[in-house]
């Protein structure tokens, strides 16, 4: 990124500085493509996962959208606003999409269709059967999109092997800079751009490329995919240790999606009777950063749509905490978390008893 910052050219300019910028972008395109098993020409750089998802939903211009009920808002919202026929696909209690229901939905409908199911859920870490979903979609002549934002660097992600037509990526989920990502899309697919007024990115996304961000994205995804296996093994061991210790500390603690195949770095846990937001703030005071499973908008905390889709009641959903590990997390961090949690729970116990 530091090297890219020294280039003052615009990648679309023909002079030498412009060509240097172009070379940086094209090298990065090849690196990102290679990291996810796609041809370079399939990669369209975007401002992040949100834009990639919006383009994937709106760009193909299909008549019907079949979207899982646990998708990120950047898939659900454009699907709702598109005015197209929209079917929300159900998930089971583990948070995994029902592929038989998808098959039945596609059999009963008419018109061109796009199926969008994420590769791994951002709240529970539950991994979805993306390859099977793509097979079913193609059998019915539909397109398949997978939001792989959370999956890259944690599980194997291979565009060709998954057989999807479109796939979304985000740099900051693999340790890269914020505000950059990509839509990987079959090059023979016609995509209506969201941003127009320039021929950049194979006419799929107008606007001067974020050369520095793109260079950082390439560096990060290359490192994250190269180090993926040892990282995943280490994270899963830390996560399992944390879950066992939490269970011993508070028997009856609920771990969501535990019966499903999950990302190695995430656990979503509820301590019934303890609102997640209060627990989150108490842990924050102890220097531990976790997230609540619920979405907070204009001060009103509503239960997570993901947990609701899994059949979780509103009270348990409001108690859900998401704990994630990073590339450099260690056993010491688990100890710190457990110490802070013990303190936070007993403080809240005392409050409840008073
Ligand atoms: N998709 C998933 C599954 C996510 O978790 C996120 C962000 O958290 C996004 C899409 C949006 O990505 P970005 O933050 O790059 O816009």
mmCIF file of C-alpha atoms and ligand atoms in Angstrom:
data_model
loop_
_atom_site.group_PDB
_atom_site.id
_atom_site.type_symbol
_atom_site.label_atom_id
_atom_site.label_comp_id
_atom_site.label_asym_id
_atom_site.label_seq_id
_atom_site.Cartn_x
_atom_site.Cartn_y
_atom_site.Cartn_z
ATOM 1 C CA UNK A 1 0.000 0.000 0.000
ATOM 2 C CA UNK A 2 2.899 2.334 0.783
ATOM 3 C CA UNK A 3 4.358 1.687 -2.663
ATOM 4 C CA UNK A 4 0.987 2.269 -4.305
ATOM 5 C CA UNK A 5 0.635 5.568 -2.433
ATOM 6 C CA UNK A 6 3.725 6.868 -4.208
ATOM 7 C CA UNK A 7 2.083 6.397 -7.619
ATOM 8 C CA UNK A 8 0.308 9.593 -8.619
ATOM 9 C CA UNK A 9 -1.139 8.307 -11.908
ATOM 10 C CA UNK A 10 -4.715 7.405 -12.735
ATOM 11 C CA UNK A 11 -4.935 3.793 -13.968
ATOM 12 C CA UNK A 12 -6.886 4.980 -17.020
ATOM 13 C CA UNK A 13 -4.173 7.449 -18.105
ATOM 14 C CA UNK A 14 -1.840 6.431 -20.894
ATOM 15 C CA UNK A 15 1.336 8.124 -19.582
ATOM 16 C CA UNK A 16 3.961 6.190 -17.628
ATOM 17 C CA UNK A 17 2.568 7.113 -14.182
ATOM 18 C CA UNK A 18 -0.872 5.985 -15.316
ATOM 19 C CA UNK A 19 0.554 2.727 -16.622
ATOM 20 C CA UNK A 20 2.259 2.134 -13.262
ATOM 21 C CA UNK A 21 -1.092 2.557 -11.507
ATOM 22 C CA UNK A 22 -2.764 0.243 -14.044
ATOM 23 C CA UNK A 23 -0.063 -2.383 -13.514
ATOM 24 C CA UNK A 24 -0.661 -2.240 -9.729
ATOM 25 C CA UNK A 25 -4.406 -2.753 -10.182
ATOM 26 C CA UNK A 26 -3.964 -5.596 -12.679
ATOM 27 C CA UNK A 27 -1.361 -7.361 -10.520
ATOM 28 C CA UNK A 28 -3.774 -7.101 -7.612
ATOM 29 C CA UNK A 29 -6.614 -8.449 -9.756
ATOM 30 C CA UNK A 30 -4.520 -11.511 -10.593
ATOM 31 C CA UNK A 31 -3.622 -12.039 -6.920
ATOM 32 C CA UNK A 32 -7.222 -11.719 -5.702
ATOM 33 C CA UNK A 33 -8.452 -13.997 -8.496
ATOM 34 C CA UNK A 34 -5.800 -16.638 -7.773
ATOM 35 C CA UNK A 35 -6.615 -16.571 -4.041
ATOM 36 C CA UNK A 36 -10.232 -17.575 -4.772
ATOM 37 C CA UNK A 37 -9.749 -19.832 -7.816
ATOM 38 C CA UNK A 38 -11.181 -17.431 -10.392
ATOM 39 C CA UNK A 39 -9.893 -15.960 -13.663
ATOM 40 C CA UNK A 40 -8.568 -12.396 -13.298
ATOM 41 C CA UNK A 41 -11.166 -11.025 -15.728
ATOM 42 C CA UNK A 42 -13.918 -12.192 -13.357
ATOM 43 C CA UNK A 43 -12.819 -9.777 -10.610
ATOM 44 C CA UNK A 44 -14.516 -6.367 -10.397
ATOM 45 C CA UNK A 45 -13.133 -4.185 -7.628
ATOM 46 C CA UNK A 46 -15.770 -2.420 -5.530
ATOM 47 C CA UNK A 47 -15.918 -0.267 -2.401
ATOM 48 C CA UNK A 48 -16.462 -3.390 -0.282
ATOM 49 C CA UNK A 49 -18.723 -6.363 0.368
ATOM 50 C CA UNK A 50 -21.847 -4.200 0.524
ATOM 51 C CA UNK A 51 -21.399 -2.822 -2.976
ATOM 52 C CA UNK A 52 -20.419 -6.258 -4.324
ATOM 53 C CA UNK A 53 -23.629 -7.729 -2.878
ATOM 54 C CA UNK A 54 -25.769 -4.889 -4.260
ATOM 55 C CA UNK A 55 -24.251 -5.395 -7.715
ATOM 56 C CA UNK A 56 -24.743 -9.165 -7.515
ATOM 57 C CA UNK A 57 -28.439 -8.772 -6.683
ATOM 58 C CA UNK A 58 -29.334 -5.922 -9.024
ATOM 59 C CA UNK A 59 -26.760 -6.363 -11.845
ATOM 60 C CA UNK A 60 -28.005 -9.555 -13.523
ATOM 61 C CA UNK A 61 -31.515 -8.055 -13.973
ATOM 62 C CA UNK A 62 -33.405 -11.296 -13.309
ATOM 63 C CA UNK A 63 -37.167 -11.515 -12.697
ATOM 64 C CA UNK A 64 -37.069 -13.566 -9.486
ATOM 65 C CA UNK A 65 -34.806 -13.435 -6.438
ATOM 66 C CA UNK A 66 -34.496 -16.320 -3.995
ATOM 67 C CA UNK A 67 -32.508 -15.143 -0.996
ATOM 68 C CA UNK A 68 -31.832 -16.871 2.291
ATOM 69 C CA UNK A 69 -33.451 -15.335 5.353
ATOM 70 C CA UNK A 70 -30.047 -15.130 7.123
ATOM 71 C CA UNK A 71 -28.281 -12.983 4.509
ATOM 72 C CA UNK A 72 -26.445 -9.802 5.401
ATOM 73 C CA UNK A 73 -28.548 -6.630 5.028
ATOM 74 C CA UNK A 74 -26.509 -5.721 1.939
ATOM 75 C CA UNK A 75 -28.201 -8.652 0.158
ATOM 76 C CA UNK A 76 -31.632 -8.476 1.808
ATOM 77 C CA UNK A 77 -32.139 -4.749 1.368
ATOM 78 C CA UNK A 78 -31.413 -4.455 -2.388
ATOM 79 C CA UNK A 79 -33.485 -7.623 -2.912
ATOM 80 C CA UNK A 80 -36.444 -6.030 -1.080
ATOM 81 C CA UNK A 81 -36.079 -2.719 -2.911
ATOM 82 C CA UNK A 82 -35.617 -4.292 -6.356
ATOM 83 C CA UNK A 83 -39.352 -4.668 -6.939
ATOM 84 C CA UNK A 84 -38.657 -8.214 -8.221
ATOM 85 C CA UNK A 85 -40.513 -11.266 -7.013
ATOM 86 C CA UNK A 86 -38.703 -12.178 -3.781
ATOM 87 C CA UNK A 87 -38.679 -15.525 -1.967
ATOM 88 C CA UNK A 88 -36.960 -15.771 1.412
ATOM 89 C CA UNK A 89 -35.417 -19.203 1.884
ATOM 90 C CA UNK A 90 -35.810 -20.774 5.294
ATOM 91 C CA UNK A 91 -33.060 -22.182 7.488
ATOM 92 C CA UNK A 92 -33.190 -25.001 10.038
ATOM 93 C CA UNK A 93 -32.563 -24.603 13.774
ATOM 94 C CA UNK A 94 -28.781 -24.805 13.138
ATOM 95 C CA UNK A 95 -29.003 -21.861 10.741
ATOM 96 C CA UNK A 96 -28.407 -23.885 7.567
ATOM 97 C CA UNK A 97 -30.441 -23.265 4.379
ATOM 98 C CA UNK A 98 -32.978 -25.908 3.427
ATOM 99 C CA UNK A 99 -31.883 -27.043 -0.058
ATOM 100 C CA UNK A 100 -34.995 -29.173 -0.641
ATOM 101 C CA UNK A 101 -37.189 -26.129 -0.109
ATOM 102 C CA UNK A 102 -35.023 -24.233 -2.616
ATOM 103 C CA UNK A 103 -35.467 -27.024 -5.166
ATOM 104 C CA UNK A 104 -39.243 -26.952 -4.669
ATOM 105 C CA UNK A 105 -39.384 -23.139 -4.941
ATOM 106 C CA UNK A 106 -37.410 -23.148 -8.175
ATOM 107 C CA UNK A 107 -39.597 -25.938 -9.604
ATOM 108 C CA UNK A 108 -42.778 -24.007 -8.914
ATOM 109 C CA UNK A 109 -41.701 -20.581 -10.204
ATOM 110 C CA UNK A 110 -41.253 -19.107 -13.646
ATOM 111 C CA UNK A 111 -38.922 -16.550 -15.198
ATOM 112 C CA UNK A 112 -35.198 -15.877 -14.900
ATOM 113 C CA UNK A 113 -33.980 -16.252 -11.320
ATOM 114 C CA UNK A 114 -31.009 -15.615 -9.041
ATOM 115 C CA UNK A 115 -30.369 -17.556 -5.827
ATOM 116 C CA UNK A 116 -28.288 -15.772 -3.198
ATOM 117 C CA UNK A 117 -27.008 -17.747 -0.216
ATOM 118 C CA UNK A 118 -23.927 -16.744 1.773
ATOM 119 C CA UNK A 119 -21.003 -19.110 2.184
ATOM 120 C CA UNK A 120 -20.816 -18.559 5.942
ATOM 121 C CA UNK A 121 -23.041 -16.545 8.222
ATOM 122 C CA UNK A 122 -21.575 -13.488 9.917
ATOM 123 C CA UNK A 123 -23.472 -13.939 13.203
ATOM 124 C CA UNK A 124 -23.295 -17.682 13.850
ATOM 125 C CA UNK A 125 -20.457 -18.751 11.545
ATOM 126 C CA UNK A 126 -22.719 -21.501 10.093
ATOM 127 C CA UNK A 127 -21.350 -22.689 6.741
ATOM 128 C CA UNK A 128 -23.912 -23.078 3.958
ATOM 129 C CA UNK A 129 -24.005 -25.800 1.268
ATOM 130 C CA UNK A 130 -23.022 -23.349 -1.492
ATOM 131 C CA UNK A 131 -21.924 -25.930 -4.057
ATOM 132 C CA UNK A 132 -25.184 -27.875 -3.741
ATOM 133 C CA UNK A 133 -27.164 -24.632 -3.949
ATOM 134 C CA UNK A 134 -25.337 -23.693 -7.173
ATOM 135 C CA UNK A 135 -26.084 -27.157 -8.616
ATOM 136 C CA UNK A 136 -29.788 -26.850 -7.790
ATOM 137 C CA UNK A 137 -29.940 -23.294 -9.165
ATOM 138 C CA UNK A 138 -28.269 -24.329 -12.430
ATOM 139 C CA UNK A 139 -30.515 -27.362 -12.814
ATOM 140 C CA UNK A 140 -33.412 -24.895 -12.924
ATOM 141 C CA UNK A 141 -31.606 -22.432 -15.199
ATOM 142 C CA UNK A 142 -31.081 -19.927 -12.351
ATOM 143 C CA UNK A 143 -27.927 -18.024 -11.400
ATOM 144 C CA UNK A 144 -26.196 -18.562 -8.052
ATOM 145 C CA UNK A 145 -24.536 -15.910 -5.900
ATOM 146 C CA UNK A 146 -22.524 -16.574 -2.735
ATOM 147 C CA UNK A 147 -21.528 -13.845 -0.292
ATOM 148 C CA UNK A 148 -18.100 -15.175 0.700
ATOM 149 C CA UNK A 149 -17.165 -12.105 2.769
ATOM 150 C CA UNK A 150 -16.874 -14.009 6.056
ATOM 151 C CA UNK A 151 -15.522 -17.240 4.628
ATOM 152 C CA UNK A 152 -12.319 -16.182 2.852
ATOM 153 C CA UNK A 153 -9.183 -16.884 4.862
ATOM 154 C CA UNK A 154 -11.096 -19.169 7.240
ATOM 155 C CA UNK A 155 -12.330 -21.975 5.004
ATOM 156 C CA UNK A 156 -11.393 -22.961 1.455
ATOM 157 C CA UNK A 157 -13.108 -20.638 -1.024
ATOM 158 C CA UNK A 158 -12.779 -21.599 -4.680
ATOM 159 C CA UNK A 159 -15.024 -19.872 -7.198
ATOM 160 C CA UNK A 160 -14.613 -22.573 -9.863
ATOM 161 C CA UNK A 161 -15.059 -25.442 -7.429
ATOM 162 C CA UNK A 162 -18.159 -23.912 -5.814
ATOM 163 C CA UNK A 163 -19.637 -23.454 -9.281
ATOM 164 C CA UNK A 164 -21.363 -20.180 -8.377
ATOM 165 C CA UNK A 165 -21.822 -17.444 -10.969
ATOM 166 C CA UNK A 166 -21.196 -14.520 -8.627
ATOM 167 C CA UNK A 167 -19.271 -14.206 -5.371
ATOM 168 C CA UNK A 168 -18.702 -11.228 -3.031
ATOM 169 C CA UNK A 169 -15.480 -10.441 -1.165
ATOM 170 C CA UNK A 170 -14.407 -7.759 1.307
ATOM 171 C CA UNK A 171 -10.820 -6.741 2.072
ATOM 172 C CA UNK A 172 -11.208 -5.832 5.724
ATOM 173 C CA UNK A 173 -12.463 -9.315 6.618
ATOM 174 C CA UNK A 174 -9.106 -10.750 5.571
ATOM 175 C CA UNK A 175 -7.030 -8.154 7.403
ATOM 176 C CA UNK A 176 -6.897 -5.680 4.522
ATOM 177 C CA UNK A 177 -8.000 -2.035 4.431
ATOM 178 C CA UNK A 178 -11.633 -0.989 4.879
ATOM 179 C CA UNK A 179 -13.630 0.346 1.950
ATOM 180 C CA UNK A 180 -12.514 -2.087 -0.739
ATOM 181 C CA UNK A 181 -13.798 -5.443 -1.953
ATOM 182 C CA UNK A 182 -14.703 -7.273 -5.122
ATOM 183 C CA UNK A 183 -17.469 -8.976 -6.979
ATOM 184 C CA UNK A 184 -16.227 -12.112 -8.717
ATOM 185 C CA UNK A 185 -18.561 -12.814 -11.626
ATOM 186 C CA UNK A 186 -18.440 -15.119 -14.641
ATOM 187 C CA UNK A 187 -17.077 -12.951 -17.446
ATOM 188 C CA UNK A 188 -19.815 -13.952 -19.888
ATOM 189 C CA UNK A 189 -22.476 -12.631 -17.501
ATOM 190 C CA UNK A 190 -24.161 -9.352 -18.428
ATOM 191 C CA UNK A 191 -24.144 -7.081 -15.391
ATOM 192 C CA UNK A 192 -25.927 -3.746 -15.311
ATOM 193 C CA UNK A 193 -23.557 -1.444 -13.409
ATOM 194 C CA UNK A 194 -24.778 0.414 -10.318
ATOM 195 C CA UNK A 195 -22.340 3.264 -10.952
ATOM 196 C CA UNK A 196 -22.230 4.567 -14.533
ATOM 197 C CA UNK A 197 -20.229 7.271 -16.260
ATOM 198 C CA UNK A 198 -16.932 5.534 -16.952
ATOM 199 C CA UNK A 199 -15.685 2.384 -18.611
ATOM 200 C CA UNK A 200 -13.601 1.080 -15.705
ATOM 201 C CA UNK A 201 -13.732 -2.466 -14.376
ATOM 202 C CA UNK A 202 -14.899 -4.029 -17.677
ATOM 203 C CA UNK A 203 -17.826 -1.551 -17.701
ATOM 204 C CA UNK A 204 -19.182 -3.234 -14.583
ATOM 205 C CA UNK A 205 -18.305 -0.370 -12.216
ATOM 206 C CA UNK A 206 -17.579 3.195 -13.300
ATOM 207 C CA UNK A 207 -15.155 5.340 -11.320
ATOM 208 C CA UNK A 208 -11.408 5.694 -10.830
ATOM 209 C CA UNK A 209 -10.122 2.644 -9.003
ATOM 210 C CA UNK A 210 -8.999 2.805 -5.355
ATOM 211 C CA UNK A 211 -5.421 1.870 -6.282
ATOM 212 C CA UNK A 212 -4.021 1.938 -2.722
ATOM 213 C CA UNK A 213 -6.934 -0.016 -1.250
ATOM 214 C CA UNK A 214 -6.819 -2.553 -4.069
ATOM 215 C CA UNK A 215 -3.068 -3.100 -3.510
ATOM 216 C CA UNK A 216 -3.753 -3.667 0.207
ATOM 217 C CA UNK A 217 -6.613 -6.042 -0.547
ATOM 218 C CA UNK A 218 -4.327 -8.164 -2.736
ATOM 219 C CA UNK A 219 -1.587 -8.301 -0.086
ATOM 220 C CA UNK A 220 -4.050 -9.264 2.624
ATOM 221 C CA UNK A 221 -5.965 -11.928 0.704
ATOM 222 C CA UNK A 222 -2.738 -13.525 -0.497
ATOM 223 C CA UNK A 223 -1.434 -13.775 3.088
ATOM 224 C CA UNK A 224 -4.794 -14.859 4.549
ATOM 225 C CA UNK A 225 -5.264 -17.671 2.061
ATOM 226 C CA UNK A 226 -1.615 -18.798 2.285
ATOM 227 C CA UNK A 227 -1.852 -19.007 6.092
ATOM 228 C CA UNK A 228 -5.410 -20.310 6.130
ATOM 229 C CA UNK A 229 -4.898 -23.871 7.339
ATOM 230 C CA UNK A 230 -2.676 -23.214 10.380
ATOM 231 C CA UNK A 231 -4.859 -20.214 11.234
ATOM 232 C CA UNK A 232 -8.056 -22.242 11.072
ATOM 233 C CA UNK A 233 -6.630 -25.041 13.205
ATOM 234 C CA UNK A 234 -5.421 -22.589 15.845
ATOM 235 C CA UNK A 235 -8.663 -20.612 15.888
ATOM 236 C CA UNK A 236 -10.851 -23.714 16.159
ATOM 237 C CA UNK A 237 -8.787 -24.934 19.140
ATOM 238 C CA UNK A 238 -9.128 -21.542 20.884
ATOM 239 C CA UNK A 239 -12.847 -21.384 20.102
ATOM 240 C CA UNK A 240 -13.467 -24.927 21.409
ATOM 241 C CA UNK A 241 -11.490 -24.200 24.571
ATOM 242 C CA UNK A 242 -13.483 -21.013 25.146
ATOM 243 C CA UNK A 243 -16.816 -22.814 24.627
ATOM 244 C CA UNK A 244 -15.887 -25.624 27.037
ATOM 245 C CA UNK A 245 -14.785 -23.135 29.697
ATOM 246 C CA UNK A 246 -17.914 -20.986 29.291
ATOM 247 C CA UNK A 247 -20.098 -24.072 29.533
ATOM 248 C CA UNK A 248 -18.328 -25.115 32.750
ATOM 249 C CA UNK A 249 -18.688 -21.578 34.158
ATOM 250 C CA UNK A 250 -22.410 -21.351 33.312
ATOM 251 C CA UNK A 251 -23.975 -24.736 32.569
ATOM 252 C CA UNK A 252 -26.950 -24.301 30.236
ATOM 253 C CA UNK A 253 -25.306 -21.577 28.180
ATOM 254 C CA UNK A 254 -26.634 -21.677 24.631
ATOM 255 C CA UNK A 255 -24.206 -21.851 21.688
ATOM 256 C CA UNK A 256 -25.931 -21.125 18.386
ATOM 257 C CA UNK A 257 -25.350 -23.204 15.245
ATOM 258 C CA UNK A 258 -23.211 -25.635 17.233
ATOM 259 C CA UNK A 259 -24.645 -28.584 15.327
ATOM 260 C CA UNK A 260 -23.654 -27.064 11.997
ATOM 261 C CA UNK A 261 -20.293 -26.883 10.306
ATOM 262 C CA UNK A 262 -18.994 -23.500 11.459
ATOM 263 C CA UNK A 263 -16.234 -21.021 10.726
ATOM 264 C CA UNK A 264 -13.302 -21.694 13.059
ATOM 265 C CA UNK A 265 -13.053 -18.165 14.458
ATOM 266 C CA UNK A 266 -16.583 -17.386 15.628
ATOM 267 C CA UNK A 267 -18.884 -18.415 18.429
ATOM 268 C CA UNK A 268 -22.328 -17.002 19.069
ATOM 269 C CA UNK A 269 -23.426 -17.553 22.638
ATOM 270 C CA UNK A 270 -26.384 -16.565 24.846
ATOM 271 C CA UNK A 271 -26.462 -16.369 28.616
ATOM 272 C CA UNK A 272 -30.213 -16.557 29.211
ATOM 273 C CA UNK A 273 -31.399 -13.785 31.464
ATOM 274 C CA UNK A 274 -28.520 -11.442 30.586
ATOM 275 C CA UNK A 275 -29.188 -8.804 27.919
ATOM 276 C CA UNK A 276 -26.307 -8.890 25.454
ATOM 277 C CA UNK A 277 -25.936 -5.124 25.323
ATOM 278 C CA UNK A 278 -25.327 -4.747 29.037
ATOM 279 C CA UNK A 279 -22.903 -7.677 28.950
ATOM 280 C CA UNK A 280 -21.162 -6.193 25.911
ATOM 281 C CA UNK A 281 -20.660 -2.863 27.690
ATOM 282 C CA UNK A 282 -19.458 -4.555 30.873
ATOM 283 C CA UNK A 283 -16.927 -6.610 28.867
ATOM 284 C CA UNK A 284 -15.863 -3.480 26.996
ATOM 285 C CA UNK A 285 -14.979 -1.848 30.321
ATOM 286 C CA UNK A 286 -12.691 -4.827 30.904
ATOM 287 C CA UNK A 287 -11.009 -4.222 27.530
ATOM 288 C CA UNK A 288 -12.742 -7.069 25.683
ATOM 289 C CA UNK A 289 -14.430 -6.225 22.354
ATOM 290 C CA UNK A 290 -17.350 -8.486 21.399
ATOM 291 C CA UNK A 291 -20.544 -7.861 19.424
ATOM 292 C CA UNK A 292 -24.158 -8.419 20.205
ATOM 293 C CA UNK A 293 -26.085 -10.650 17.842
ATOM 294 C CA UNK A 294 -28.838 -8.079 17.630
ATOM 295 C CA UNK A 295 -29.005 -5.212 15.190
ATOM 296 C CA UNK A 296 -29.124 -1.784 16.794
ATOM 297 C CA UNK A 297 -30.845 0.942 14.838
ATOM 298 C CA UNK A 298 -31.834 4.388 16.122
ATOM 299 C CA UNK A 299 -31.425 3.275 19.707
ATOM 300 C CA UNK A 300 -33.941 0.472 19.362
ATOM 301 C CA UNK A 301 -32.465 -2.977 19.836
ATOM 302 C CA UNK A 302 -34.327 -5.526 17.762
ATOM 303 C CA UNK A 303 -33.693 -9.273 17.827
ATOM 304 C CA UNK A 304 -31.304 -10.546 15.162
ATOM 305 C CA UNK A 305 -33.074 -11.578 11.936
ATOM 306 C CA UNK A 306 -30.617 -14.471 11.684
ATOM 307 C CA UNK A 307 -31.501 -15.935 15.079
ATOM 308 C CA UNK A 308 -35.208 -15.238 14.500
ATOM 309 C CA UNK A 309 -34.996 -17.220 11.237
ATOM 310 C CA UNK A 310 -33.461 -20.094 13.244
ATOM 311 C CA UNK A 311 -36.537 -20.116 15.493
ATOM 312 C CA UNK A 312 -34.808 -18.483 18.486
ATOM 313 C CA UNK A 313 -37.207 -16.546 20.758
ATOM 314 C CA UNK A 314 -36.779 -12.784 21.084
ATOM 315 C CA UNK A 315 -35.457 -12.880 24.655
ATOM 316 C CA UNK A 316 -32.729 -15.442 23.912
ATOM 317 C CA UNK A 317 -31.872 -13.554 20.745
ATOM 318 C CA UNK A 318 -31.409 -10.348 22.757
ATOM 319 C CA UNK A 319 -28.945 -12.250 24.953
ATOM 320 C CA UNK A 320 -26.753 -13.356 22.021
ATOM 321 C CA UNK A 321 -23.098 -12.323 22.006
ATOM 322 C CA UNK A 322 -20.715 -12.851 19.113
ATOM 323 C CA UNK A 323 -17.134 -13.617 20.048
ATOM 324 C CA UNK A 324 -14.581 -13.689 17.234
ATOM 325 C CA UNK A 325 -10.879 -14.404 17.123
ATOM 326 C CA UNK A 326 -8.285 -12.723 14.947
ATOM 327 C CA UNK A 327 -5.133 -13.918 13.228
ATOM 328 C CA UNK A 328 -3.001 -13.098 16.271
ATOM 329 C CA UNK A 329 -5.358 -14.346 19.022
ATOM 330 C CA UNK A 330 -3.661 -16.535 21.624
ATOM 331 C CA UNK A 331 -4.506 -18.699 24.628
ATOM 332 C CA UNK A 332 -3.832 -15.640 26.817
ATOM 333 C CA UNK A 333 -6.663 -13.819 25.063
ATOM 334 C CA UNK A 334 -9.056 -16.650 25.931
ATOM 335 C CA UNK A 335 -7.918 -16.377 29.572
ATOM 336 C CA UNK A 336 -8.484 -12.612 29.526
ATOM 337 C CA UNK A 337 -11.936 -13.091 27.996
ATOM 338 C CA UNK A 338 -12.898 -15.745 30.569
ATOM 339 C CA UNK A 339 -11.693 -13.583 33.464
ATOM 340 C CA UNK A 340 -13.620 -10.571 32.143
ATOM 341 C CA UNK A 341 -16.730 -12.668 31.540
ATOM 342 C CA UNK A 342 -16.651 -14.138 35.056
ATOM 343 C CA UNK A 343 -16.399 -10.617 36.475
ATOM 344 C CA UNK A 344 -19.118 -9.232 34.191
ATOM 345 C CA UNK A 345 -21.569 -12.046 34.933
ATOM 346 C CA UNK A 346 -21.109 -11.800 38.697
ATOM 347 C CA UNK A 347 -21.514 -8.019 38.541
ATOM 348 C CA UNK A 348 -24.766 -8.475 36.606
ATOM 349 C CA UNK A 349 -25.835 -11.288 38.993
ATOM 350 C CA UNK A 350 -25.399 -8.885 41.924
ATOM 351 C CA UNK A 351 -27.374 -6.182 40.107
ATOM 352 C CA UNK A 352 -30.220 -8.590 39.420
ATOM 353 C CA UNK A 353 -30.279 -9.731 43.053
ATOM 354 C CA UNK A 354 -30.293 -6.151 44.449
HETATM 355 N N1 LIG B 1 -21.534 -9.667 3.913
HETATM 356 C C1 LIG B 1 -21.261 -10.155 5.117
HETATM 357 C C2 LIG B 1 -21.570 -11.587 5.416
HETATM 358 C C3 LIG B 1 -20.700 -9.346 6.111
HETATM 359 O O1 LIG B 1 -20.435 -9.847 7.315
HETATM 360 C C4 LIG B 1 -20.413 -7.992 5.780
HETATM 361 C C5 LIG B 1 -19.838 -7.085 6.791
HETATM 362 O O2 LIG B 1 -19.786 -7.334 7.956
HETATM 363 C C6 LIG B 1 -20.710 -7.532 4.494
HETATM 364 C C7 LIG B 1 -21.269 -8.390 3.587
HETATM 365 C C8 LIG B 1 -20.431 -6.104 4.103
HETATM 366 O O3 LIG B 1 -19.077 -5.930 3.792
HETATM 367 P P1 LIG B 1 -18.397 -4.475 3.826
HETATM 368 O O4 LIG B 1 -18.246 -4.121 5.276
HETATM 369 O O5 LIG B 1 -17.088 -4.648 3.128
HETATM 370 O O6 LIG B 1 -19.303 -3.545 3.103
#
